[in-house]
Coordinates of C-alpha atoms in Angstrom, one line a residue:
M1 CA -19.2 3.3 -17.4
S2 CA -19.0 0.8 -20.0
I3 CA -18.7 -1.7 -17.5
E4 CA -17.4 -4.4 -19.7
R5 CA -13.9 -5.2 -20.3
S6 CA -11.8 -7.3 -22.5
P7 CA -10.5 -10.4 -20.9
T8 CA -7.7 -9.4 -18.7
A9 CA -5.7 -11.4 -16.2
L10 CA -7.1 -10.9 -12.8
A11 CA -5.9 -12.3 -9.5
V12 CA -8.7 -11.8 -7.1
R13 CA -8.0 -11.1 -3.5
A14 CA -10.0 -9.0 -1.0
P15 CA -8.4 -5.7 0.0
A16 CA -6.7 -5.7 3.3
E17 CA -8.3 -3.6 6.0
P18 CA -5.8 -1.0 7.1
A19 CA -4.9 -1.1 10.8
R20 CA -6.9 1.3 12.9
Q21 CA -3.9 2.2 15.0
G22 CA -2.0 5.0 13.4
L23 CA -4.4 5.3 10.5
A24 CA -5.0 9.0 11.0
L25 CA -1.2 9.5 11.3
A26 CA -0.7 7.8 7.9
A27 CA -3.5 9.9 6.4
L28 CA -1.5 13.0 7.2
G29 CA 1.1 12.0 4.8
I30 CA -0.9 10.3 2.0
V31 CA -4.0 12.5 1.9
F32 CA -2.9 15.9 3.0
G33 CA 0.6 16.2 1.6
D34 CA -0.4 18.4 -1.3
I35 CA -2.7 20.8 0.5
G36 CA -0.4 20.8 3.5
T37 CA 2.5 22.3 1.6
S38 CA 0.4 25.1 0.0
P39 CA 1.5 27.7 2.8
L40 CA 4.9 27.7 1.1
Y41 CA 3.5 29.9 -1.7
A42 CA -0.2 30.4 -1.5
F43 CA -0.4 33.5 0.7
R44 CA 2.6 35.1 -1.0
E45 CA 1.0 34.8 -4.4
A46 CA -2.4 36.0 -3.1
A47 CA -1.1 39.1 -1.4
T48 CA 1.2 39.9 -4.3
A49 CA -1.7 39.5 -6.7
A50 CA -3.6 42.0 -4.6
G51 CA -0.9 44.5 -5.2
G52 CA 0.6 45.3 -1.8
A53 CA 1.1 44.6 1.8
T54 CA -1.4 47.1 3.3
A55 CA -4.0 46.0 5.8
V56 CA -6.7 45.8 3.0
E57 CA -4.6 43.5 0.8
V58 CA -3.3 41.3 3.7
M59 CA -6.6 40.9 5.5
G60 CA -8.6 40.4 2.3
A61 CA -6.2 37.7 1.1
L62 CA -6.4 35.9 4.5
S63 CA -10.2 36.1 4.5
L64 CA -10.4 34.6 1.0
I65 CA -8.0 31.8 1.8
A66 CA -9.8 31.0 5.1
W67 CA -13.2 30.8 3.5
A68 CA -11.9 28.9 0.5
L69 CA -10.6 26.2 2.9
L70 CA -13.9 26.2 4.9
L71 CA -16.3 26.1 1.9
S72 CA -14.4 24.2 -0.7
V73 CA -12.7 21.6 1.5
S74 CA -14.6 21.4 4.8
V75 CA -18.1 21.7 3.4
K76 CA -17.8 20.2 -0.1
Y77 CA -15.3 17.4 0.4
V78 CA -15.3 16.5 4.1
S79 CA -19.0 17.1 4.8
V80 CA -20.6 16.1 1.5
L81 CA -18.5 14.2 -1.0
L82 CA -16.9 11.8 1.5
R83 CA -20.3 10.4 2.0
V84 CA -20.7 9.7 -1.7
D85 CA -18.7 6.5 -2.1
N86 CA -18.8 3.5 -4.4
G87 CA -18.4 0.5 -2.2
G88 CA -16.2 2.5 0.1
E89 CA -14.1 3.9 -2.8
G90 CA -13.9 7.6 -3.8
G91 CA -12.4 9.6 -6.7
I92 CA -13.7 10.8 -10.0
I93 CA -13.6 7.4 -11.7
A94 CA -15.4 5.7 -8.8
L95 CA -18.0 8.5 -8.8
A96 CA -18.5 8.1 -12.6
A97 CA -18.9 4.3 -12.2
L98 CA -21.8 5.0 -9.8
L99 CA -23.8 6.5 -12.5
D100 CA -24.1 3.2 -14.5
L101 CA -23.6 5.1 -17.7
H102 CA -24.0 2.0 -19.8
R103 CA -27.7 2.1 -18.9
A104 CA -28.2 5.8 -19.5
R105 CA -29.6 7.4 -22.6
R106 CA -27.1 7.9 -25.4
G107 CA -27.0 11.7 -25.1
R108 CA -26.7 11.7 -21.3
R109 CA -24.1 8.9 -21.4
A110 CA -21.9 10.9 -23.8
V111 CA -22.1 14.1 -21.7
M112 CA -21.4 12.4 -18.4
L113 CA -18.6 10.3 -19.9
G114 CA -17.1 13.5 -21.4
V115 CA -17.2 15.1 -18.0
A116 CA -15.5 12.2 -16.3
L117 CA -12.8 12.0 -19.0
A118 CA -12.2 15.7 -18.7
G119 CA -11.8 15.5 -14.9
A120 CA -9.5 12.5 -15.1
A121 CA -7.4 14.2 -17.9
M122 CA -7.0 17.3 -15.7
L123 CA -5.7 15.2 -12.8
F124 CA -3.2 13.6 -15.1
G125 CA -2.0 17.1 -16.1
D126 CA -1.8 18.2 -12.5
A127 CA 0.4 15.1 -11.7
M128 CA 3.2 16.7 -13.7
I129 CA 2.8 20.2 -12.3
T130 CA 2.3 19.6 -8.6
P131 CA 5.7 17.9 -8.0
A132 CA 7.5 20.6 -10.0
I133 CA 6.0 23.6 -8.1
S134 CA 6.1 21.9 -4.7
V135 CA 9.8 20.9 -4.8
L136 CA 10.8 24.2 -6.4
A137 CA 9.0 26.2 -3.7
A138 CA 10.8 24.2 -0.9
V139 CA 14.3 24.4 -2.4
E140 CA 13.9 28.1 -3.1
G141 CA 14.2 28.6 0.7
L142 CA 18.0 28.3 0.1
R143 CA 17.9 31.8 -1.5
I144 CA 16.8 33.2 1.8
A145 CA 19.1 31.1 4.1
M146 CA 22.1 31.0 1.8
P147 CA 21.9 33.5 -1.1
R148 CA 25.2 32.2 -2.6
L149 CA 23.5 28.9 -3.4
D150 CA 21.0 30.6 -5.6
P151 CA 22.5 29.1 -8.8
A152 CA 22.2 25.6 -7.3
V153 CA 18.4 25.8 -6.6
L154 CA 17.2 24.7 -10.0
P155 CA 19.7 21.8 -10.5
L156 CA 19.0 20.6 -6.9
A157 CA 15.2 20.7 -7.5
A158 CA 15.6 18.7 -10.8
M159 CA 17.8 16.2 -9.0
I160 CA 15.3 15.7 -6.2
L161 CA 12.5 15.1 -8.8
V162 CA 14.6 12.5 -10.7
V163 CA 15.4 10.7 -7.4
L164 CA 11.7 10.9 -6.4
F165 CA 10.5 9.2 -9.6
A166 CA 13.4 6.7 -9.6
I167 CA 12.4 5.2 -6.3
Q168 CA 8.7 4.7 -7.3
G169 CA 9.5 1.1 -8.2
A170 CA 10.2 0.3 -4.5
G171 CA 6.6 1.1 -3.7
T172 CA 4.9 3.5 -1.2
E173 CA 4.6 0.9 1.5
L174 CA 8.3 1.0 2.3
I175 CA 8.5 4.7 2.6
G176 CA 4.8 5.2 3.6
R177 CA 5.6 4.4 7.3
W178 CA 7.6 7.6 7.4
F179 CA 5.0 9.8 5.8
G180 CA 2.8 10.3 8.8
P181 CA 5.4 11.3 11.4
V182 CA 7.2 13.7 9.0
M183 CA 3.9 15.4 8.0
L184 CA 2.9 15.6 11.7
A185 CA 6.1 17.3 12.4
W186 CA 5.5 19.6 9.5
F187 CA 2.0 20.6 10.6
A188 CA 3.2 21.1 14.2
A189 CA 6.0 23.3 13.0
I190 CA 4.0 25.5 10.7
G191 CA 1.2 25.8 13.2
T192 CA 3.5 26.7 16.0
L193 CA 5.4 29.4 14.0
G194 CA 2.1 30.8 12.8
A195 CA 0.6 30.8 16.4
I196 CA 3.6 32.8 17.7
A197 CA 3.2 35.4 14.9
V198 CA -0.5 35.6 15.5
A199 CA 0.0 36.1 19.2
S200 CA 2.1 39.2 18.5
R201 CA -0.7 40.7 16.3
P202 CA -4.0 39.0 17.3
E203 CA -6.0 41.6 15.4
V204 CA -5.1 39.6 12.2
L205 CA -7.8 37.0 13.3
A206 CA -10.4 39.6 12.3
A207 CA -9.8 38.4 8.7
L208 CA -12.2 35.5 9.5
D209 CA -14.9 38.1 8.8
P210 CA -15.8 37.6 5.1
R211 CA -16.3 41.3 4.7
H212 CA -12.6 41.7 4.4
A213 CA -12.7 39.4 1.4
A214 CA -15.5 41.5 -0.2
T215 CA -13.6 44.7 0.6
L216 CA -10.5 43.5 -1.2
L217 CA -12.3 42.4 -4.3
A218 CA -14.3 45.7 -4.3
T219 CA -11.2 47.8 -3.9
H220 CA -9.3 46.0 -6.6
P221 CA -11.9 44.8 -9.1
L222 CA -9.4 44.7 -12.0
R223 CA -7.2 42.4 -10.0
A224 CA -10.0 40.2 -8.8
T225 CA -9.2 37.5 -11.3
A226 CA -5.5 37.3 -10.4
I227 CA -6.4 37.4 -6.7
L228 CA -8.8 34.5 -6.9
T229 CA -6.4 32.5 -9.0
A230 CA -3.7 32.8 -6.3
V231 CA -6.2 32.1 -3.5
F232 CA -7.1 28.8 -5.2
L233 CA -3.5 27.6 -4.6
A234 CA -4.5 27.2 -1.0
V235 CA -7.1 24.5 -1.7
T236 CA -5.3 22.5 -4.4
G237 CA -4.9 19.1 -3.1
G238 CA -8.5 19.0 -1.8
E239 CA -9.4 16.4 -4.4
A240 CA -7.0 14.0 -2.7
L241 CA -9.4 13.8 0.3
Y242 CA -12.0 12.2 -1.9
A243 CA -9.6 10.2 -4.1
D244 CA -8.1 8.5 -1.0
L245 CA -11.4 7.7 0.7
G246 CA -11.0 4.0 0.0
Q247 CA -7.7 3.8 1.8
F248 CA -8.6 5.6 5.0
G249 CA -12.3 6.0 5.3
R250 CA -14.4 9.1 5.9
R251 CA -14.1 9.4 9.7
T252 CA -10.3 9.1 9.7
I253 CA -9.9 11.8 7.0
A254 CA -12.4 14.1 8.7
R255 CA -10.7 13.8 12.1
A256 CA -7.3 14.4 10.6
W257 CA -8.6 17.4 8.8
Y258 CA -10.4 19.1 11.6
L259 CA -8.0 18.2 14.4
V260 CA -4.6 18.7 12.8
V261 CA -4.5 19.9 9.2
L262 CA -7.1 22.8 9.1
P263 CA -5.9 24.4 12.4
A264 CA -2.2 24.2 11.3
L265 CA -3.0 25.7 7.8
L266 CA -5.0 28.6 9.2
L267 CA -2.4 29.4 11.8
S268 CA 0.3 29.3 9.2
Y269 CA -1.6 31.6 6.8
F270 CA -2.6 34.0 9.6
G271 CA 0.9 34.0 11.0
Q272 CA 2.3 35.0 7.6
G273 CA -0.3 37.7 7.4
A274 CA 0.6 39.0 10.8
L275 CA 4.3 39.1 9.8
V276 CA 3.6 41.0 6.6
L277 CA 1.5 43.6 8.5
A278 CA 4.4 44.2 10.8
E279 CA 7.1 44.0 8.2
P280 CA 5.8 44.6 4.6
H281 CA 9.1 43.7 3.0
A282 CA 8.6 40.1 4.3
L283 CA 6.1 39.6 1.5
D284 CA 8.9 38.3 -0.8
S285 CA 9.0 35.1 1.3
P286 CA 6.6 35.3 4.3
F287 CA 6.7 31.6 5.0
Y288 CA 10.5 31.3 5.5
R289 CA 10.8 34.8 7.2
L290 CA 8.5 33.4 9.9
V291 CA 11.3 31.0 10.8
P292 CA 14.1 32.2 13.1
D293 CA 17.5 32.3 11.4
A294 CA 18.9 29.5 13.5
L295 CA 16.0 27.2 12.4
R296 CA 15.8 28.2 8.8
L297 CA 18.0 25.5 7.3
P298 CA 16.3 22.7 9.3
M299 CA 12.9 24.2 8.2
I300 CA 14.1 24.1 4.6
A301 CA 15.0 20.4 5.0
L302 CA 11.6 19.7 6.6
A303 CA 9.8 21.6 3.9
T304 CA 11.7 19.6 1.2
L305 CA 10.7 16.4 2.9
A306 CA 7.1 17.5 3.1
T307 CA 7.0 18.5 -0.6
I308 CA 8.5 15.2 -1.6
I309 CA 5.8 13.5 0.4
A310 CA 3.2 15.7 -1.2
S311 CA 4.5 14.8 -4.6
Q312 CA 4.6 11.2 -3.7
A313 CA 1.0 11.3 -2.7
V314 CA 0.1 12.9 -6.1
I315 CA 2.1 10.3 -8.0
S316 CA 0.6 7.4 -6.1
G317 CA -2.8 8.8 -6.6
I318 CA -2.4 9.2 -10.3
A319 CA -1.2 5.6 -10.6
S320 CA -4.3 4.4 -8.8
L321 CA -6.4 6.6 -11.1
A322 CA -4.7 5.2 -14.2
R323 CA -5.3 1.7 -13.0
Q324 CA -9.0 2.3 -12.5
A325 CA -9.2 4.1 -15.9
M326 CA -7.6 1.1 -17.6
E327 CA -10.0 -1.4 -16.0
L328 CA -13.0 0.7 -17.3
H329 CA -11.6 1.0 -20.9
L330 CA -10.7 4.7 -20.5
L331 CA -6.9 4.2 -20.9
V332 CA -4.5 2.0 -22.8
P333 CA -3.6 -1.0 -20.7
L334 CA -0.1 -0.7 -19.3
R335 CA 2.0 -3.0 -17.2
V336 CA 0.9 -2.7 -13.5
V337 CA 3.2 -3.7 -10.7
H338 CA 1.7 -4.2 -7.3
T339 CA 4.2 -3.1 -4.7
S340 CA 2.3 -4.2 -1.6
R341 CA 1.2 -7.6 -0.4
T342 CA -1.6 -6.2 1.6
N343 CA -2.8 -3.0 0.0
E344 CA -4.0 -3.2 -3.6
H345 CA -4.0 0.5 -4.0
H346 CA -0.2 0.6 -4.0
V347 CA 0.6 0.1 -7.7
Y348 CA 3.4 1.2 -9.9
L349 CA 3.1 1.7 -13.7
P350 CA 6.6 1.9 -15.1
A351 CA 5.7 3.4 -18.5
L352 CA 3.4 6.1 -16.9
N353 CA 6.0 6.8 -14.3
V354 CA 8.7 7.5 -17.0
L355 CA 6.2 9.7 -18.9
I356 CA 5.2 11.8 -15.8
A357 CA 8.8 12.1 -14.6
T358 CA 10.0 13.4 -18.0
G359 CA 7.2 15.9 -18.1
T360 CA 7.8 17.1 -14.5
V361 CA 11.5 17.7 -14.9
L362 CA 11.0 19.5 -18.2
I363 CA 8.3 21.7 -16.6
A364 CA 10.5 22.5 -13.6
V365 CA 13.5 23.4 -15.8
G366 CA 11.5 25.3 -18.3
F367 CA 9.7 27.5 -15.8
G368 CA 12.6 27.8 -13.4
S369 CA 10.8 28.9 -10.3
S370 CA 7.6 28.3 -8.3
G371 CA 6.5 31.9 -8.9
A372 CA 6.7 31.4 -12.6
L373 CA 4.9 28.1 -12.4
A374 CA 2.2 29.5 -10.1
D375 CA 0.1 30.7 -13.0
A376 CA 0.1 27.2 -14.5
Y377 CA -0.7 25.6 -11.2
G378 CA -4.3 25.2 -10.1
L379 CA -6.1 25.5 -13.4
A380 CA -6.3 21.7 -13.9
V381 CA -7.3 21.1 -10.3
A382 CA -10.1 23.7 -10.5
G383 CA -11.4 22.0 -13.6
A384 CA -11.3 18.6 -11.9
M385 CA -13.2 20.0 -9.0
I386 CA -15.9 21.2 -11.3
T387 CA -16.3 17.8 -13.0
T388 CA -16.4 16.1 -9.6
T389 CA -19.2 18.4 -8.4
I390 CA -21.2 17.9 -11.7
L391 CA -20.9 14.1 -11.4
A392 CA -21.9 14.3 -7.7
I393 CA -25.0 16.4 -8.6
A394 CA -25.9 13.9 -11.3
Y395 CA -25.5 10.9 -8.9
L396 CA -27.5 12.5 -6.0
R397 CA -30.3 13.5 -8.4
R398 CA -30.5 9.9 -9.6
R399 CA -30.4 8.4 -6.2
H400 CA -32.6 10.9 -4.4
H401 CA -34.9 11.9 -7.2
R402 CA -37.7 13.0 -4.8
H403 CA -35.4 15.6 -3.3
A404 CA -33.5 16.5 -6.5
A405 CA -34.4 20.2 -6.4
V406 CA -33.2 20.6 -2.8
L407 CA -29.9 18.8 -3.6
V408 CA -29.2 20.9 -6.7
A409 CA -30.0 24.0 -4.7
L410 CA -27.4 23.0 -2.0
F411 CA -24.8 22.1 -4.6
L412 CA -25.1 25.0 -6.9
P413 CA -23.2 27.4 -4.5
L414 CA -20.4 24.9 -4.3
L415 CA -20.3 24.5 -8.0
A416 CA -20.4 28.3 -8.3
I417 CA -17.2 28.5 -6.2
D418 CA -15.5 25.9 -8.4
V419 CA -16.5 27.8 -11.5
T420 CA -15.3 31.1 -10.1
F421 CA -11.9 29.7 -9.3
F422 CA -11.7 28.1 -12.7
G423 CA -12.9 31.2 -14.5
S424 CA -10.4 33.4 -12.7
S425 CA -7.6 31.0 -13.6
L426 CA -8.4 31.3 -17.3
G427 CA -6.9 34.8 -17.3
K428 CA -3.5 33.3 -16.8
I429 CA -3.5 31.2 -19.9
A430 CA -0.9 33.4 -21.7
N431 CA 1.4 33.3 -18.6
G432 CA 1.4 29.6 -18.0
G433 CA -2.2 28.5 -17.9
W434 CA -1.7 27.1 -21.3
L435 CA 0.4 24.3 -19.8
P436 CA -2.4 22.4 -17.9
L437 CA -4.8 23.0 -20.7
T438 CA -2.4 21.4 -23.2
L439 CA -1.6 18.5 -20.9
T440 CA -5.4 18.0 -20.3
A441 CA -6.1 18.1 -24.0
L442 CA -3.4 15.4 -24.7
A443 CA -4.7 13.2 -21.9
F444 CA -8.3 13.7 -22.9
G445 CA -7.5 12.9 -26.5
A446 CA -5.7 9.7 -25.5
M447 CA -8.5 8.5 -23.2
A448 CA -11.3 9.4 -25.6
S449 CA -9.5 7.8 -28.6
W450 CA -9.0 4.6 -26.6
H451 CA -12.6 4.5 -25.4
V452 CA -14.0 5.1 -29.0
G453 CA -11.5 2.8 -30.6
R454 CA -12.2 0.1 -28.1
R455 CA -15.9 0.2 -28.8
R456 CA -15.2 0.2 -32.6
L457 CA -12.9 -2.8 -32.2
V458 CA -15.7 -4.7 -30.4
E459 CA -18.1 -3.8 -33.2
V460 CA -15.6 -5.0 -35.9
G461 CA -14.8 -8.1 -33.9
G462 CA -18.4 -9.0 -33.9
H463 CA -18.2 -9.4 -37.7
V464 CA -14.9 -11.3 -37.8
G465 CA -15.2 -15.0 -37.5
T466 CA -18.2 -17.3 -37.0
P467 CA -20.9 -16.3 -34.5
V468 CA -20.7 -18.4 -31.3
P469 CA -24.2 -20.1 -31.8
R470 CA -23.3 -21.2 -35.3
F471 CA -19.8 -22.2 -34.2
A472 CA -21.3 -24.3 -31.5
R473 CA -23.6 -26.1 -34.0
E474 CA -20.6 -26.8 -36.3
F475 CA -18.5 -27.9 -33.3
A476 CA -21.1 -30.4 -32.3
R477 CA -21.0 -32.0 -35.8
S478 CA -17.2 -32.0 -36.1
K479 CA -14.9 -34.8 -35.1
A480 CA -12.2 -33.9 -32.5
N481 CA -8.6 -34.3 -33.6
I482 CA -6.8 -33.0 -30.5
S483 CA -7.5 -33.9 -26.9
A484 CA -6.1 -30.8 -25.1
P485 CA -9.0 -28.6 -23.8
I486 CA -8.9 -25.1 -25.2
V487 CA -9.8 -21.9 -23.3
A488 CA -10.6 -19.2 -25.9
L489 CA -10.8 -15.6 -24.8
M490 CA -13.5 -13.4 -26.2
R491 CA -14.1 -9.7 -25.6
P492 CA -17.5 -9.1 -24.1
G493 CA -20.0 -7.9 -26.7
E494 CA -18.1 -9.3 -29.7
G495 CA -20.1 -12.5 -30.2
T496 CA -17.4 -14.4 -32.1
V497 CA -14.2 -16.1 -31.2
A498 CA -12.0 -15.2 -34.2
S499 CA -8.9 -16.9 -32.9
L500 CA -10.6 -20.3 -32.5
D501 CA -12.2 -19.9 -35.9
Q502 CA -8.9 -19.0 -37.5
L503 CA -7.2 -22.0 -35.9
R504 CA -9.8 -24.4 -37.2
R505 CA -10.0 -22.8 -40.7
I506 CA -6.3 -22.6 -41.3
L507 CA -5.0 -25.7 -39.5
G508 CA -8.1 -27.8 -39.3
V509 CA -7.8 -28.0 -35.5
N510 CA -10.9 -29.4 -33.8
P511 CA -10.5 -29.8 -30.0
D512 CA -12.8 -32.1 -28.1
R513 CA -13.5 -29.6 -25.3
V514 CA -13.8 -25.8 -25.6
V515 CA -14.4 -23.1 -23.0
I516 CA -15.2 -19.6 -24.2
A517 CA -14.2 -17.1 -21.5
S518 CA -15.2 -13.5 -21.1
V519 CA -14.4 -11.1 -18.3
W520 CA -16.8 -8.3 -17.4
V521 CA -15.9 -5.4 -15.1
G522 CA -18.7 -4.1 -13.0
S523 CA -19.4 -0.6 -11.7
K524 CA -18.6 -1.7 -8.1
P525 CA -15.0 -1.9 -6.8
R526 CA -15.3 -5.5 -5.9
V527 CA -17.5 -8.5 -6.7
G528 CA -17.9 -11.4 -4.3
Q529 CA -17.0 -15.0 -5.1
D530 CA -20.6 -16.1 -5.2
D531 CA -21.6 -13.6 -7.9
R532 CA -18.5 -14.0 -10.0
A533 CA -19.1 -16.8 -12.6
T534 CA -21.9 -17.6 -15.0
V535 CA -21.6 -20.9 -16.9
V536 CA -23.7 -21.8 -20.0
C537 CA -23.2 -25.0 -21.9
L538 CA -23.7 -24.4 -25.6
C539 CA -23.4 -28.0 -26.7
D540 CA -21.7 -31.2 -25.7
G541 CA -18.0 -30.3 -25.0
M542 CA -18.4 -26.6 -25.4
C543 CA -19.3 -24.1 -22.7
R544 CA -19.2 -20.4 -22.1
V545 CA -18.0 -18.8 -18.9
D546 CA -18.7 -15.2 -18.1
L547 CA -16.7 -13.8 -15.2
K548 CA -17.7 -10.6 -13.5
V549 CA -15.2 -8.7 -11.4
G550 CA -14.9 -5.3 -9.7
Y551 CA -12.8 -2.5 -11.3
L552 CA -10.4 -2.6 -8.3
Q553 CA -9.8 -6.3 -8.2
Q554 CA -6.6 -7.8 -9.6
I555 CA -7.0 -10.4 -12.3
D556 CA -5.3 -13.7 -12.8
L557 CA -7.4 -15.5 -15.4
P558 CA -6.1 -19.0 -14.7
S559 CA -6.9 -18.6 -11.0
L560 CA -10.3 -17.2 -11.8
L561 CA -11.2 -20.0 -14.2
S562 CA -9.7 -22.9 -12.2
P563 CA -12.8 -23.6 -10.1
E564 CA -15.1 -23.5 -13.1
L565 CA -12.8 -25.7 -15.2
L566 CA -12.8 -28.3 -12.4
R567 CA -16.6 -28.3 -12.3
L568 CA -16.6 -28.9 -16.1
G569 CA -14.3 -31.9 -15.7
I570 CA -11.2 -30.1 -17.1
E571 CA -7.9 -30.2 -15.3
P572 CA -6.7 -26.5 -15.2
D573 CA -3.1 -27.4 -15.8
E574 CA -3.9 -29.1 -19.0
A575 CA -5.9 -26.2 -20.6
V576 CA -4.4 -24.4 -23.5
Y577 CA -5.3 -20.7 -23.7
L578 CA -6.1 -19.2 -27.1
V579 CA -5.8 -15.4 -27.5
S580 CA -6.5 -13.2 -30.5
H581 CA -3.5 -11.1 -31.6
D582 CA -5.4 -8.3 -33.4
R583 CA -3.7 -6.7 -36.4
L584 CA -5.5 -3.4 -36.8
V585 CA -5.7 -1.5 -40.1
P586 CA -6.8 2.1 -40.1
P587 CA -9.8 3.3 -42.0
P588 CA -9.0 3.9 -45.7
R589 CA -10.2 7.5 -45.4
I590 CA -10.5 9.9 -42.5
R591 CA -14.1 11.2 -42.8
S592 CA -15.0 11.9 -39.2
L593 CA -13.7 12.4 -35.7
T594 CA -14.4 8.7 -35.0
D595 CA -12.1 7.7 -37.9
L596 CA -9.4 10.0 -36.5
A597 CA -9.9 8.5 -33.0
S598 CA -9.5 5.1 -34.6
V599 CA -6.1 6.0 -36.0
A600 CA -5.0 7.3 -32.6
F601 CA -6.4 4.1 -31.1
I602 CA -4.2 2.0 -33.4
V603 CA -1.1 3.9 -32.2
L604 CA -2.0 3.4 -28.6
F605 CA -3.0 -0.2 -29.2
R606 CA 0.6 -0.9 -30.2
L607 CA 1.8 0.5 -26.9
A608 CA -0.5 -1.6 -24.8
E609 CA 0.8 -4.5 -22.7
R610 CA 0.6 -7.9 -24.5
A611 CA -2.4 -9.9 -23.8
T612 CA -0.4 -12.9 -22.4
D613 CA 1.2 -10.6 -19.8
R614 CA -2.0 -8.7 -19.0
F615 CA -4.0 -11.8 -18.4
R616 CA -1.1 -13.6 -16.6
L617 CA -1.5 -16.6 -18.8
P618 CA 1.0 -19.4 -18.6
T619 CA 3.4 -18.7 -21.5
T620 CA 4.1 -22.4 -22.1
R621 CA 0.3 -23.1 -22.6
T622 CA -0.8 -20.0 -24.5
L623 CA -1.3 -19.6 -28.3
E624 CA -1.7 -16.2 -30.0
V625 CA -3.5 -16.2 -33.3
G626 CA -3.2 -13.2 -35.6
V627 CA -6.6 -11.7 -36.7
H628 CA -6.8 -9.0 -39.3
K629 CA -9.3 -6.3 -38.4
Q630 CA -10.2 -3.2 -40.4
L631 CA -11.4 -0.4 -38.2

């Protein structure tokens, strides 16, 4: 994307390779938590949307769910997208970075960047809705097992959500070791219960014939939109397979999907269908009515644990997405806490966590039940899937241009499925679909404003202060009056070091040695040590160091610069870091969307983490110089 980035502190360490032993087990919890808990509500909503519990409705709903899982997840994600990786990493941000948009034509760059921003924004919106509907659906089982506890369902769900977000600071590594076994028990339980029900009515397996899906839609054409919207609930969470590619790898995810997850999901859905065919009244809660009375409370407890894990996976994934977006100038820089010594994907963003927690609890309380929230759920994910498919088509066309027509022909049916699900969900805007659209619009506006404002800040910064070549000539003629070496940070693309210019102009400071440092973020997740630094000496005593890093690498600027400073004869512990503290002024008049975005950027800029903290600079050897900039 714009693969440049303002200097930001970066501690570079290679990602730890996850242990092969138990990797598939861990993937069950991290990758499949969201899609794995869909049987709690997906079939119920699909059959209800179809209008009844007759054979046509039940078999048609099962057929649609089964083929949605096979085509949207098995074919699109597992068979195709998991092979489209960026240095082993997956997800919409990694896919967009593969396109090298900074080299594309302006029009194409704007379109593809807009698609990537829209997809990321939709996932941010989904991060608030998924925990709410998942926990509500699990706790609502109490209404079946113990009806007298019905008034406690909503407060209990809210309390679980608060606790879930409160423990995020501890990191996923501590609780991650429990994810796999719990989810394995979950898939074993739902698969076993479903298999028992299917064994009593094996004719339900005939729903694998896609003609049942066609019959349902033809029988109820006016309900087709509502039916497809509900069916899509069964595949929400499929995006996680691609997003977590870097943590587990394609083979591990594919094996877990085909050997455990897909069979368990199909058995659970078909088991619920068999139960409803035998007992139509069970449609009110087919998942829990599959469970024997004596096991219902333990199953509710297991379901609650599974939904918490599913929510945890979504929260962890959005934190990783936010970190990538920040590194590529698509989101305001926030404080990032790394909660693992071995896995750089495990990050915690306190400010983002509070924001998502507040929104999730308000959504759960406001809607009150998983049924009411079902109309809001899925729209954002459907949109994100469309953007992922579009970016994948663009990348494959660019990489395999000779076979572009064939690739597009193969992907168009998959895109059509995504568009169908998204289009069907639009009919629910008035009943809750407005929520993900609103959240998406807010997230998109924030990211677009930051991206536009950041580019404008670089343009303005290029006119504030003395250009580097001219400054170097003046530096060579000046007489040094301080001996401490200065490392001045400069945003890539600005061409001036305003902080150094201000220090010299106001206080008459002339150091005898100056290093101008810039950090550039590449479109690859990681950059090797040999390709990291470029040093250019501008004059005697003044050099420029350009550091290139990957967008998934941590930054500690003193550590990065240390080898280069030593080569220049500078003791790293003696260097004084000079940082511009930009004081931004909004445009005098709002004449365009760019001006409006600049105003929003200034608001976001004030919420950003301080440069000294972001860059991990030593506070006792860092100076911040105020620089006035009119956007």
